[in-house]
mmCIF file with all atom_site columns, C-alpha atoms in Angstrom:
data_model
loop_
_atom_site.group_PDB
_atom_site.id
_atom_site.type_symbol
_atom_site.label_atom_id
_atom_site.label_alt_id
_atom_site.label_comp_id
_atom_site.label_asym_id
_atom_site.label_entity_id
_atom_site.label_seq_id
_atom_site.pdbx_PDB_ins_code
_atom_site.Cartn_x
_atom_site.Cartn_y
_atom_site.Cartn_z
_atom_site.occupancy
_atom_site.B_iso_or_equiv
_atom_site.pdbx_formal_charge
_atom_site.auth_seq_id
_atom_site.auth_comp_id
_atom_site.auth_asym_id
_atom_site.auth_atom_id
_atom_site.pdbx_PDB_model_num
ATOM 1   C CA . MET A 1 1   ? 15.290  10.506 3.050  1.00 94.00 ? 16  MET A CA 1
ATOM 2   C CA . LYS A 1 2   ? 16.980  13.660 4.257  1.00 95.00 ? 17  LYS A CA 1
ATOM 3   C CA . ILE A 1 3   ? 14.638  15.527 6.606  1.00 97.00 ? 18  ILE A CA 1
ATOM 4   C CA . ASP A 1 4   ? 16.339  18.920 6.363  1.00 95.00 ? 19  ASP A CA 1
ATOM 5   C CA . SER A 1 5   ? 14.345  21.034 3.850  1.00 92.00 ? 20  SER A CA 1
ATOM 6   C CA . ALA A 1 6   ? 11.816  18.236 3.223  1.00 97.00 ? 21  ALA A CA 1
ATOM 7   C CA . VAL A 1 7   ? 8.154   19.230 2.912  1.00 98.00 ? 22  VAL A CA 1
ATOM 8   C CA . VAL A 1 8   ? 6.289   17.442 5.708  1.00 98.00 ? 23  VAL A CA 1
ATOM 9   C CA . VAL A 1 9   ? 2.476   17.572 5.871  1.00 98.00 ? 24  VAL A CA 1
ATOM 10  C CA . ILE A 1 10  ? 0.947   16.706 9.255  1.00 98.00 ? 25  ILE A CA 1
ATOM 11  C CA . THR A 1 11  ? -2.791  16.167 9.662  1.00 96.00 ? 26  THR A CA 1
ATOM 12  C CA . ALA A 1 12  ? -4.583  16.902 12.954 1.00 94.00 ? 27  ALA A CA 1
ATOM 13  C CA . GLY A 1 13  ? -1.943  19.589 13.293 1.00 96.00 ? 28  GLY A CA 1
ATOM 14  C CA . GLY A 1 14  ? -3.837  21.311 16.075 1.00 95.00 ? 29  GLY A CA 1
ATOM 15  C CA . SER A 1 15  ? -3.942  18.237 18.310 1.00 92.00 ? 30  SER A CA 1
ATOM 16  C CA . PRO A 1 16  ? -1.315  17.791 21.053 1.00 91.00 ? 31  PRO A CA 1
ATOM 17  C CA . SER A 1 17  ? 0.273   14.867 19.197 1.00 90.00 ? 32  SER A CA 1
ATOM 18  C CA . GLY A 1 18  ? 0.265   16.739 15.886 1.00 94.00 ? 33  GLY A CA 1
ATOM 19  C CA . ARG A 1 19  ? 1.770   19.792 17.588 1.00 95.00 ? 34  ARG A CA 1
ATOM 20  C CA . ALA A 1 20  ? 4.569   17.744 19.193 1.00 95.00 ? 35  ALA A CA 1
ATOM 21  C CA . MET A 1 21  ? 5.331   16.041 15.868 1.00 96.00 ? 36  MET A CA 1
ATOM 22  C CA . ALA A 1 22  ? 5.418   19.411 14.087 1.00 97.00 ? 37  ALA A CA 1
ATOM 23  C CA . GLU A 1 23  ? 7.802   20.959 16.601 1.00 97.00 ? 38  GLU A CA 1
ATOM 24  C CA . HIS A 1 24  ? 10.206  18.050 16.227 1.00 97.00 ? 39  HIS A CA 1
ATOM 25  C CA . PHE A 1 25  ? 10.321  18.114 12.430 1.00 98.00 ? 40  PHE A CA 1
ATOM 26  C CA . CYS A 1 26  ? 10.666  21.914 12.438 1.00 98.00 ? 41  CYS A CA 1
ATOM 27  C CA . SER A 1 27  ? 13.629  21.495 14.798 1.00 97.00 ? 42  SER A CA 1
ATOM 28  C CA . LEU A 1 28  ? 15.227  19.242 12.162 1.00 97.00 ? 43  LEU A CA 1
ATOM 29  C CA . GLY A 1 29  ? 14.889  21.936 9.496  1.00 97.00 ? 44  GLY A CA 1
ATOM 30  C CA . ALA A 1 30  ? 11.861  20.616 7.629  1.00 98.00 ? 45  ALA A CA 1
ATOM 31  C CA . ASN A 1 31  ? 9.194   22.736 5.957  1.00 98.00 ? 46  ASN A CA 1
ATOM 32  C CA . VAL A 1 32  ? 6.143   21.682 7.968  1.00 98.00 ? 47  VAL A CA 1
ATOM 33  C CA . VAL A 1 33  ? 2.551   22.146 6.814  1.00 98.00 ? 48  VAL A CA 1
ATOM 34  C CA . LEU A 1 34  ? -0.158  21.712 9.443  1.00 98.00 ? 49  LEU A CA 1
ATOM 35  C CA . LEU A 1 35  ? -3.684  20.718 8.431  1.00 98.00 ? 50  LEU A CA 1
ATOM 36  C CA . ASP A 1 36  ? -6.706  20.893 10.712 1.00 96.00 ? 51  ASP A CA 1
ATOM 37  C CA . THR A 1 37  ? -10.281 22.168 10.819 1.00 95.00 ? 52  THR A CA 1
ATOM 38  C CA . GLU A 1 38  ? -9.853  24.015 14.144 1.00 95.00 ? 53  GLU A CA 1
ATOM 39  C CA . TRP A 1 39  ? -8.109  27.372 13.601 1.00 96.00 ? 54  TRP A CA 1
ATOM 40  C CA . PRO A 1 40  ? -7.330  28.350 17.241 1.00 97.00 ? 55  PRO A CA 1
ATOM 41  C CA . ALA A 1 41  ? -5.556  25.037 17.927 1.00 97.00 ? 56  ALA A CA 1
ATOM 42  C CA . LEU A 1 42  ? -3.862  25.159 14.536 1.00 97.00 ? 57  LEU A CA 1
ATOM 43  C CA . ARG A 1 43  ? -2.558  28.678 15.167 1.00 97.00 ? 58  ARG A CA 1
ATOM 44  C CA . LEU A 1 44  ? -1.201  27.609 18.563 1.00 97.00 ? 59  LEU A CA 1
ATOM 45  C CA . SER A 1 45  ? 0.711   24.750 16.968 1.00 97.00 ? 60  SER A CA 1
ATOM 46  C CA . ALA A 1 46  ? 2.161   27.048 14.320 1.00 98.00 ? 61  ALA A CA 1
ATOM 47  C CA . ASP A 1 47  ? 3.204   29.650 16.901 1.00 97.00 ? 62  ASP A CA 1
ATOM 48  C CA . GLN A 1 48  ? 5.064   27.021 18.927 1.00 96.00 ? 63  GLN A CA 1
ATOM 49  C CA . CYS A 1 49  ? 6.982   25.904 15.827 1.00 97.00 ? 64  CYS A CA 1
ATOM 50  C CA . ARG A 1 50  ? 8.295   29.330 14.849 1.00 95.00 ? 65  ARG A CA 1
ATOM 51  C CA . ALA A 1 51  ? 11.230  29.176 17.273 1.00 94.00 ? 66  ALA A CA 1
ATOM 52  C CA . TYR A 1 52  ? 12.842  26.387 15.251 1.00 96.00 ? 67  TYR A CA 1
ATOM 53  C CA . SER A 1 53  ? 14.989  26.464 12.125 1.00 93.00 ? 68  SER A CA 1
ATOM 54  C CA . GLY A 1 54  ? 12.377  24.910 9.849  1.00 95.00 ? 69  GLY A CA 1
ATOM 55  C CA . SER A 1 55  ? 9.402   26.784 8.438  1.00 96.00 ? 70  SER A CA 1
ATOM 56  C CA . VAL A 1 56  ? 5.766   26.197 9.349  1.00 97.00 ? 71  VAL A CA 1
ATOM 57  C CA . GLN A 1 57  ? 2.597   26.836 7.356  1.00 98.00 ? 72  GLN A CA 1
ATOM 58  C CA . PRO A 1 58  ? -0.839  26.262 8.932  1.00 98.00 ? 73  PRO A CA 1
ATOM 59  C CA . ILE A 1 59  ? -3.727  25.530 6.569  1.00 98.00 ? 74  ILE A CA 1
ATOM 60  C CA . CYS A 1 60  ? -7.231  25.468 8.035  1.00 97.00 ? 75  CYS A CA 1
ATOM 61  C CA . LEU A 1 61  ? -9.644  23.178 6.205  1.00 96.00 ? 76  LEU A CA 1
ATOM 62  C CA . ALA A 1 62  ? -13.229 24.349 5.910  1.00 93.00 ? 77  ALA A CA 1
ATOM 63  C CA . ASN A 1 63  ? -14.314 20.757 6.590  1.00 91.00 ? 78  ASN A CA 1
ATOM 64  C CA . ASN A 1 64  ? -13.220 17.181 5.891  1.00 88.00 ? 79  ASN A CA 1
ATOM 65  C CA . GLU A 1 65  ? -14.994 16.931 2.555  1.00 90.00 ? 80  GLU A CA 1
ATOM 66  C CA . PRO A 1 66  ? -13.092 15.965 -0.631 1.00 91.00 ? 81  PRO A CA 1
ATOM 67  C CA . ASP A 1 67  ? -13.086 19.484 -2.118 1.00 95.00 ? 82  ASP A CA 1
ATOM 68  C CA . SER A 1 68  ? -11.592 20.977 1.043  1.00 95.00 ? 83  SER A CA 1
ATOM 69  C CA . ILE A 1 69  ? -8.880  18.304 1.217  1.00 95.00 ? 84  ILE A CA 1
ATOM 70  C CA . ARG A 1 70  ? -8.079  18.761 -2.475 1.00 95.00 ? 85  ARG A CA 1
ATOM 71  C CA . ASP A 1 71  ? -7.832  22.541 -2.100 1.00 96.00 ? 86  ASP A CA 1
ATOM 72  C CA . ALA A 1 72  ? -5.472  22.177 0.867  1.00 97.00 ? 87  ALA A CA 1
ATOM 73  C CA . PHE A 1 73  ? -3.038  19.970 -1.044 1.00 97.00 ? 88  PHE A CA 1
ATOM 74  C CA . THR A 1 74  ? -3.224  22.262 -4.072 1.00 96.00 ? 89  THR A CA 1
ATOM 75  C CA . GLN A 1 75  ? -2.203  25.110 -1.784 1.00 96.00 ? 90  GLN A CA 1
ATOM 76  C CA . VAL A 1 76  ? 0.705   23.069 -0.407 1.00 96.00 ? 91  VAL A CA 1
ATOM 77  C CA . THR A 1 77  ? 1.928   22.341 -3.917 1.00 95.00 ? 92  THR A CA 1
ATOM 78  C CA . GLN A 1 78  ? 1.685   26.004 -4.877 1.00 95.00 ? 93  GLN A CA 1
ATOM 79  C CA . LEU A 1 79  ? 3.652   27.062 -1.787 1.00 95.00 ? 94  LEU A CA 1
ATOM 80  C CA . PHE A 1 80  ? 6.353   24.401 -1.737 1.00 95.00 ? 95  PHE A CA 1
ATOM 81  C CA . GLY A 1 81  ? 6.318   22.728 -5.145 1.00 94.00 ? 96  GLY A CA 1
ATOM 82  C CA . GLY A 1 82  ? 5.150   19.389 -3.791 1.00 94.00 ? 97  GLY A CA 1
ATOM 83  C CA . ILE A 1 83  ? 5.182   17.047 -0.800 1.00 97.00 ? 98  ILE A CA 1
ATOM 84  C CA . ASP A 1 84  ? 7.889   14.720 0.499  1.00 97.00 ? 99  ASP A CA 1
ATOM 85  C CA . VAL A 1 85  ? 6.312   13.301 3.670  1.00 98.00 ? 100 VAL A CA 1
ATOM 86  C CA . LEU A 1 86  ? 2.741   12.833 4.903  1.00 98.00 ? 101 LEU A CA 1
ATOM 87  C CA . ILE A 1 87  ? 2.149   12.082 8.587  1.00 98.00 ? 102 ILE A CA 1
ATOM 88  C CA . ASN A 1 88  ? -1.537  11.210 8.685  1.00 95.00 ? 103 ASN A CA 1
ATOM 89  C CA . HIS A 1 89  ? -3.080  10.965 12.163 1.00 91.00 ? 104 HIS A CA 1
ATOM 90  C CA . TRP A 1 90  ? -6.106  8.750  12.641 1.00 83.00 ? 105 TRP A CA 1
ATOM 91  C CA . GLN A 1 91  ? -8.253  10.521 15.239 1.00 67.00 ? 106 GLN A CA 1
ATOM 92  C CA . GLY A 1 92  ? -11.101 7.992  15.220 1.00 59.00 ? 107 GLY A CA 1
ATOM 93  C CA . ASP A 1 93  ? -12.813 6.398  18.170 1.00 53.00 ? 108 ASP A CA 1
ATOM 94  C CA . ILE A 1 94  ? -12.756 2.997  19.842 1.00 51.00 ? 109 ILE A CA 1
ATOM 95  C CA . LEU A 1 95  ? -14.207 0.179  17.742 1.00 53.00 ? 110 LEU A CA 1
ATOM 96  C CA . PRO A 1 96  ? -17.579 -0.656 19.372 1.00 54.00 ? 111 PRO A CA 1
ATOM 97  C CA . LYS A 1 97  ? -18.713 -4.137 20.322 1.00 58.00 ? 112 LYS A CA 1
ATOM 98  C CA . LEU A 1 98  ? -21.282 -5.687 17.992 1.00 54.00 ? 113 LEU A CA 1
ATOM 99  C CA . PHE A 1 99  ? -23.759 -6.286 20.864 1.00 59.00 ? 114 PHE A CA 1
ATOM 100 C CA . ASP A 1 100 ? -23.368 -3.163 22.964 1.00 59.00 ? 115 ASP A CA 1
ATOM 101 C CA . SER A 1 101 ? -26.543 -1.651 24.407 1.00 58.00 ? 116 SER A CA 1
ATOM 102 C CA . ASN A 1 102 ? -24.851 1.756  24.323 1.00 60.00 ? 117 ASN A CA 1
ATOM 103 C CA . ASN A 1 103 ? -23.877 1.416  20.690 1.00 54.00 ? 118 ASN A CA 1
ATOM 104 C CA . GLN A 1 104 ? -25.265 4.246  18.560 1.00 53.00 ? 119 GLN A CA 1
ATOM 105 C CA . TRP A 1 105 ? -27.129 3.403  15.384 1.00 48.00 ? 120 TRP A CA 1
ATOM 106 C CA . ASP A 1 106 ? -24.992 5.800  13.374 1.00 53.00 ? 121 ASP A CA 1
ATOM 107 C CA . THR A 1 107 ? -21.715 4.044  14.290 1.00 54.00 ? 122 THR A CA 1
ATOM 108 C CA . PRO A 1 108 ? -21.287 2.402  10.838 1.00 56.00 ? 123 PRO A CA 1
ATOM 109 C CA . LYS A 1 109 ? -21.689 5.794  9.183  1.00 56.00 ? 124 LYS A CA 1
ATOM 110 C CA . THR A 1 110 ? -19.217 7.376  11.617 1.00 56.00 ? 125 THR A CA 1
ATOM 111 C CA . LEU A 1 111 ? -16.620 4.699  10.878 1.00 57.00 ? 126 LEU A CA 1
ATOM 112 C CA . SER A 1 112 ? -17.240 5.078  7.157  1.00 64.00 ? 127 SER A CA 1
ATOM 113 C CA . ASP A 1 113 ? -16.804 8.859  7.287  1.00 69.00 ? 128 ASP A CA 1
ATOM 114 C CA . THR A 1 114 ? -13.566 8.588  9.283  1.00 69.00 ? 129 THR A CA 1
ATOM 115 C CA . THR A 1 115 ? -12.115 5.963  6.944  1.00 76.00 ? 130 THR A CA 1
ATOM 116 C CA . SER A 1 116 ? -13.106 7.993  3.890  1.00 81.00 ? 131 SER A CA 1
ATOM 117 C CA . GLN A 1 117 ? -11.369 11.135 5.199  1.00 84.00 ? 132 GLN A CA 1
ATOM 118 C CA . TYR A 1 118 ? -8.240  9.154  6.051  1.00 86.00 ? 133 TYR A CA 1
ATOM 119 C CA . PHE A 1 119 ? -8.199  7.570  2.584  1.00 90.00 ? 134 PHE A CA 1
ATOM 120 C CA . LEU A 1 120 ? -8.754  10.864 0.760  1.00 93.00 ? 135 LEU A CA 1
ATOM 121 C CA . VAL A 1 121 ? -5.811  12.533 2.503  1.00 94.00 ? 136 VAL A CA 1
ATOM 122 C CA . VAL A 1 122 ? -3.461  9.655  1.620  1.00 95.00 ? 137 VAL A CA 1
ATOM 123 C CA . GLN A 1 123 ? -4.762  9.528  -1.950 1.00 95.00 ? 138 GLN A CA 1
ATOM 124 C CA . ARG A 1 124 ? -4.219  13.227 -2.537 1.00 96.00 ? 139 ARG A CA 1
ATOM 125 C CA . ALA A 1 125 ? -0.771  13.191 -0.933 1.00 97.00 ? 140 ALA A CA 1
ATOM 126 C CA . ALA A 1 126 ? 0.297   10.254 -3.109 1.00 96.00 ? 141 ALA A CA 1
ATOM 127 C CA . GLU A 1 127 ? -0.876  12.117 -6.215 1.00 95.00 ? 142 GLU A CA 1
ATOM 128 C CA . CYS A 1 128 ? 1.195   15.162 -5.214 1.00 95.00 ? 143 CYS A CA 1
ATOM 129 C CA . MET A 1 129 ? 4.255   12.982 -4.580 1.00 96.00 ? 144 MET A CA 1
ATOM 130 C CA . GLN A 1 130 ? 3.803   11.311 -7.962 1.00 93.00 ? 145 GLN A CA 1
ATOM 131 C CA . GLN A 1 131 ? 3.640   14.689 -9.701 1.00 90.00 ? 146 GLN A CA 1
ATOM 132 C CA . ARG A 1 132 ? 6.779   15.819 -7.841 1.00 90.00 ? 147 ARG A CA 1
ATOM 133 C CA . GLY A 1 133 ? 8.625   12.795 -9.226 1.00 90.00 ? 148 GLY A CA 1
ATOM 134 C CA . THR A 1 134 ? 10.873  12.227 -6.202 1.00 92.00 ? 149 THR A CA 1
ATOM 135 C CA . PRO A 1 135 ? 10.763  9.526  -3.481 1.00 95.00 ? 150 PRO A CA 1
ATOM 136 C CA . GLY A 1 136 ? 8.083   10.117 -0.854 1.00 98.00 ? 151 GLY A CA 1
ATOM 137 C CA . VAL A 1 137 ? 7.014   8.718  2.510  1.00 98.00 ? 152 VAL A CA 1
ATOM 138 C CA . ILE A 1 138 ? 3.530   8.231  3.966  1.00 98.00 ? 153 ILE A CA 1
ATOM 139 C CA . ILE A 1 139 ? 3.201   7.425  7.670  1.00 97.00 ? 154 ILE A CA 1
ATOM 140 C CA . ASN A 1 140 ? -0.150  6.213  9.010  1.00 94.00 ? 155 ASN A CA 1
ATOM 141 C CA . VAL A 1 141 ? -0.345  7.148  12.693 1.00 92.00 ? 156 VAL A CA 1
ATOM 142 C CA . ALA A 1 142 ? -2.910  6.131  15.298 1.00 85.00 ? 157 ALA A CA 1
ATOM 143 C CA . GLY A 1 143 ? -3.654  9.112  17.533 1.00 69.00 ? 158 GLY A CA 1
ATOM 144 C CA . THR A 1 144 ? -1.791  8.810  20.836 1.00 59.00 ? 159 THR A CA 1
ATOM 145 C CA . HIS A 1 145 ? -5.102  9.042  22.729 1.00 56.00 ? 160 HIS A CA 1
ATOM 146 C CA . LEU A 1 146 ? -6.182  5.731  21.201 1.00 57.00 ? 161 LEU A CA 1
ATOM 147 C CA . THR A 1 147 ? -5.677  2.249  22.630 1.00 56.00 ? 162 THR A CA 1
ATOM 148 C CA . PRO A 1 148 ? -4.908  -1.093 20.927 1.00 55.00 ? 163 PRO A CA 1
ATOM 149 C CA . ASP A 1 149 ? -8.598  -2.066 20.689 1.00 55.00 ? 164 ASP A CA 1
ATOM 150 C CA . THR A 1 150 ? -9.432  0.690  18.199 1.00 58.00 ? 165 THR A CA 1
ATOM 151 C CA . VAL A 1 151 ? -10.493 0.664  14.600 1.00 60.00 ? 166 VAL A CA 1
ATOM 152 C CA . ALA A 1 152 ? -7.293  2.606  13.870 1.00 64.00 ? 167 ALA A CA 1
ATOM 153 C CA . ASN A 1 153 ? -5.000  -0.250 14.899 1.00 73.00 ? 168 ASN A CA 1
ATOM 154 C CA . ALA A 1 154 ? -7.249  -2.773 13.196 1.00 72.00 ? 169 ALA A CA 1
ATOM 155 C CA . MET A 1 155 ? -7.072  -0.935 9.878  1.00 80.00 ? 170 MET A CA 1
ATOM 156 C CA . ILE A 1 156 ? -3.686  0.787  9.808  1.00 86.00 ? 171 ILE A CA 1
ATOM 157 C CA . GLY A 1 157 ? -1.751  -2.469 9.536  1.00 87.00 ? 172 GLY A CA 1
ATOM 158 C CA . GLY A 1 158 ? -3.694  -3.698 6.523  1.00 89.00 ? 173 GLY A CA 1
ATOM 159 C CA . LEU A 1 159 ? -3.786  -0.309 4.802  1.00 90.00 ? 174 LEU A CA 1
ATOM 160 C CA . THR A 1 160 ? -0.056  0.208  5.325  1.00 94.00 ? 175 THR A CA 1
ATOM 161 C CA . GLN A 1 161 ? 0.799   -3.112 3.666  1.00 94.00 ? 176 GLN A CA 1
ATOM 162 C CA . ARG A 1 162 ? -1.633  -2.605 0.795  1.00 94.00 ? 177 ARG A CA 1
ATOM 163 C CA . TRP A 1 163 ? -0.562  0.957  0.027  1.00 96.00 ? 178 TRP A CA 1
ATOM 164 C CA . ALA A 1 164 ? 3.136   0.044  0.297  1.00 97.00 ? 179 ALA A CA 1
ATOM 165 C CA . LYS A 1 165 ? 2.676   -2.537 -2.477 1.00 96.00 ? 180 LYS A CA 1
ATOM 166 C CA . GLU A 1 166 ? 0.546   -0.217 -4.605 1.00 96.00 ? 181 GLU A CA 1
ATOM 167 C CA . LEU A 1 167 ? 2.905   2.777  -4.345 1.00 97.00 ? 182 LEU A CA 1
ATOM 168 C CA . SER A 1 168 ? 6.290   1.038  -4.476 1.00 95.00 ? 183 SER A CA 1
ATOM 169 C CA . ALA A 1 169 ? 6.526   1.542  -8.245 1.00 94.00 ? 184 ALA A CA 1
ATOM 170 C CA . LEU A 1 170 ? 6.213   5.299  -7.623 1.00 95.00 ? 185 LEU A CA 1
ATOM 171 C CA . LYS A 1 171 ? 9.055   5.194  -5.045 1.00 96.00 ? 186 LYS A CA 1
ATOM 172 C CA . ILE A 1 172 ? 6.656   6.088  -2.255 1.00 98.00 ? 187 ILE A CA 1
ATOM 173 C CA . ARG A 1 173 ? 7.251   4.203  0.994  1.00 98.00 ? 188 ARG A CA 1
ATOM 174 C CA . VAL A 1 174 ? 4.463   3.595  3.508  1.00 98.00 ? 189 VAL A CA 1
ATOM 175 C CA . GLY A 1 175 ? 4.836   2.862  7.217  1.00 97.00 ? 190 GLY A CA 1
ATOM 176 C CA . GLY A 1 176 ? 2.612   2.879  10.283 1.00 95.00 ? 191 GLY A CA 1
ATOM 177 C CA . ILE A 1 177 ? 2.823   3.647  14.001 1.00 93.00 ? 192 ILE A CA 1
ATOM 178 C CA . VAL A 1 178 ? 0.359   2.260  16.548 1.00 89.00 ? 193 VAL A CA 1
ATOM 179 C CA . PRO A 1 179 ? 0.209   2.051  20.372 1.00 84.00 ? 194 PRO A CA 1
ATOM 180 C CA . ARG A 1 180 ? 1.203   -1.263 21.958 1.00 79.00 ? 195 ARG A CA 1
ATOM 181 C CA . HIS A 1 181 ? -0.485  -1.045 25.358 1.00 63.00 ? 196 HIS A CA 1
ATOM 182 C CA . ARG A 1 182 ? -3.669  0.383  26.837 1.00 51.00 ? 197 ARG A CA 1
ATOM 183 C CA . HIS A 1 183 ? -2.855  3.651  28.595 1.00 52.00 ? 198 HIS A CA 1
ATOM 184 C CA . GLN A 1 184 ? -3.605  7.315  28.812 1.00 52.00 ? 199 GLN A CA 1
ATOM 185 C CA . ALA A 1 185 ? -1.909  9.598  26.295 1.00 52.00 ? 200 ALA A CA 1
ATOM 186 C CA . SER A 1 186 ? 1.313   11.081 27.696 1.00 53.00 ? 201 SER A CA 1
ATOM 187 C CA . SER A 1 187 ? 4.347   13.102 26.679 1.00 60.00 ? 202 SER A CA 1
ATOM 188 C CA . GLY A 1 188 ? 6.332   9.851  26.763 1.00 67.00 ? 203 GLY A CA 1
ATOM 189 C CA . MET A 1 189 ? 3.995   8.347  24.208 1.00 70.00 ? 204 MET A CA 1
ATOM 190 C CA . ASP A 1 190 ? 4.307   11.433 22.009 1.00 82.00 ? 205 ASP A CA 1
ATOM 191 C CA . ASP A 1 191 ? 8.106   11.172 22.211 1.00 91.00 ? 206 ASP A CA 1
ATOM 192 C CA . GLU A 1 192 ? 8.101   7.545  21.086 1.00 91.00 ? 207 GLU A CA 1
ATOM 193 C CA . PHE A 1 193 ? 5.707   8.242  18.214 1.00 92.00 ? 208 PHE A CA 1
ATOM 194 C CA . ILE A 1 194 ? 8.001   11.087 17.137 1.00 95.00 ? 209 ILE A CA 1
ATOM 195 C CA . ARG A 1 195 ? 11.145  8.941  17.286 1.00 95.00 ? 210 ARG A CA 1
ATOM 196 C CA . ASN A 1 196 ? 9.410   6.252  15.258 1.00 96.00 ? 211 ASN A CA 1
ATOM 197 C CA . ALA A 1 197 ? 8.249   8.763  12.641 1.00 97.00 ? 212 ALA A CA 1
ATOM 198 C CA . GLU A 1 198 ? 11.763  10.171 12.267 1.00 98.00 ? 213 GLU A CA 1
ATOM 199 C CA . TYR A 1 199 ? 13.149  6.636  11.916 1.00 98.00 ? 214 TYR A CA 1
ATOM 200 C CA . ILE A 1 200 ? 10.666  5.711  9.174  1.00 98.00 ? 215 ILE A CA 1
ATOM 201 C CA . VAL A 1 201 ? 11.416  8.872  7.188  1.00 98.00 ? 216 VAL A CA 1
ATOM 202 C CA . SER A 1 202 ? 15.186  8.501  7.522  1.00 97.00 ? 217 SER A CA 1
ATOM 203 C CA . ASN A 1 203 ? 15.380  4.753  6.861  1.00 97.00 ? 218 ASN A CA 1
ATOM 204 C CA . ASP A 1 204 ? 15.033  4.272  3.105  1.00 97.00 ? 219 ASP A CA 1
ATOM 205 C CA . SER A 1 205 ? 14.557  0.509  3.503  1.00 96.00 ? 220 SER A CA 1
ATOM 206 C CA . PHE A 1 206 ? 11.526  0.790  5.793  1.00 98.00 ? 221 PHE A CA 1
ATOM 207 C CA . ASN A 1 207 ? 8.357   -0.035 3.871  1.00 98.00 ? 222 ASN A CA 1
ATOM 208 C CA . GLY A 1 208 ? 5.052   -1.798 4.479  1.00 96.00 ? 223 GLY A CA 1
ATOM 209 C CA . ARG A 1 209 ? 5.639   -2.349 8.198  1.00 95.00 ? 224 ARG A CA 1
ATOM 210 C CA . LEU A 1 210 ? 4.385   -1.069 11.550 1.00 94.00 ? 225 LEU A CA 1
ATOM 211 C CA . LEU A 1 211 ? 6.227   0.222  14.572 1.00 94.00 ? 226 LEU A CA 1
ATOM 212 C CA . GLU A 1 212 ? 4.625   -0.042 18.006 1.00 89.00 ? 227 GLU A CA 1
ATOM 213 C CA . ALA A 1 213 ? 4.930   2.646  20.647 1.00 85.00 ? 228 ALA A CA 1
ATOM 214 C CA . SER A 1 214 ? 4.559   1.794  24.322 1.00 76.00 ? 229 SER A CA 1
ATOM 215 C CA . GLY A 1 215 ? 5.272   5.150  25.958 1.00 57.00 ? 230 GLY A CA 1
#
């Protein structure tokens, strides 16, 4: 896929990793849409993207409920006519041990809520790509602050393969990016995630697979 002039939606757009990803795709001439629930961080990301050749549009979600997600993607479609690329950041927490004295009783609900939000974003993006009628790309990304022992890494691989099979008939490719080693988030890690995302978008044969980033 050609990145120049593509419509790229990035979730967690106010996070450091989302901001770095947005700046890179704006520098390549893409039309970048940033989604987040935190307006100050979202505005900062948008401001840092305005120096580049691509355009940037921040959209602040009222919350992570289905209606808010649906409204955001409707707004994207109205502004740009559709979506070409979704870069969906998983911002969840470390998968707890089953017998952990510090484990909170609401952990199953927390995991369920996070997974539901992640699923809803991908579902809505795929619907918009289908309506657009042109090839699309969905990239499932584990937040760079996460480590290999997270629910994100455990689930992204399986979801990427499943969605790649389900969406192939619609000419929508699905890839994933996860961290390889345990470490603290760094600019080097952001850079490798960004390079991997650009590779997945540009490589029309990449589908149903994961790339690992080591920083």
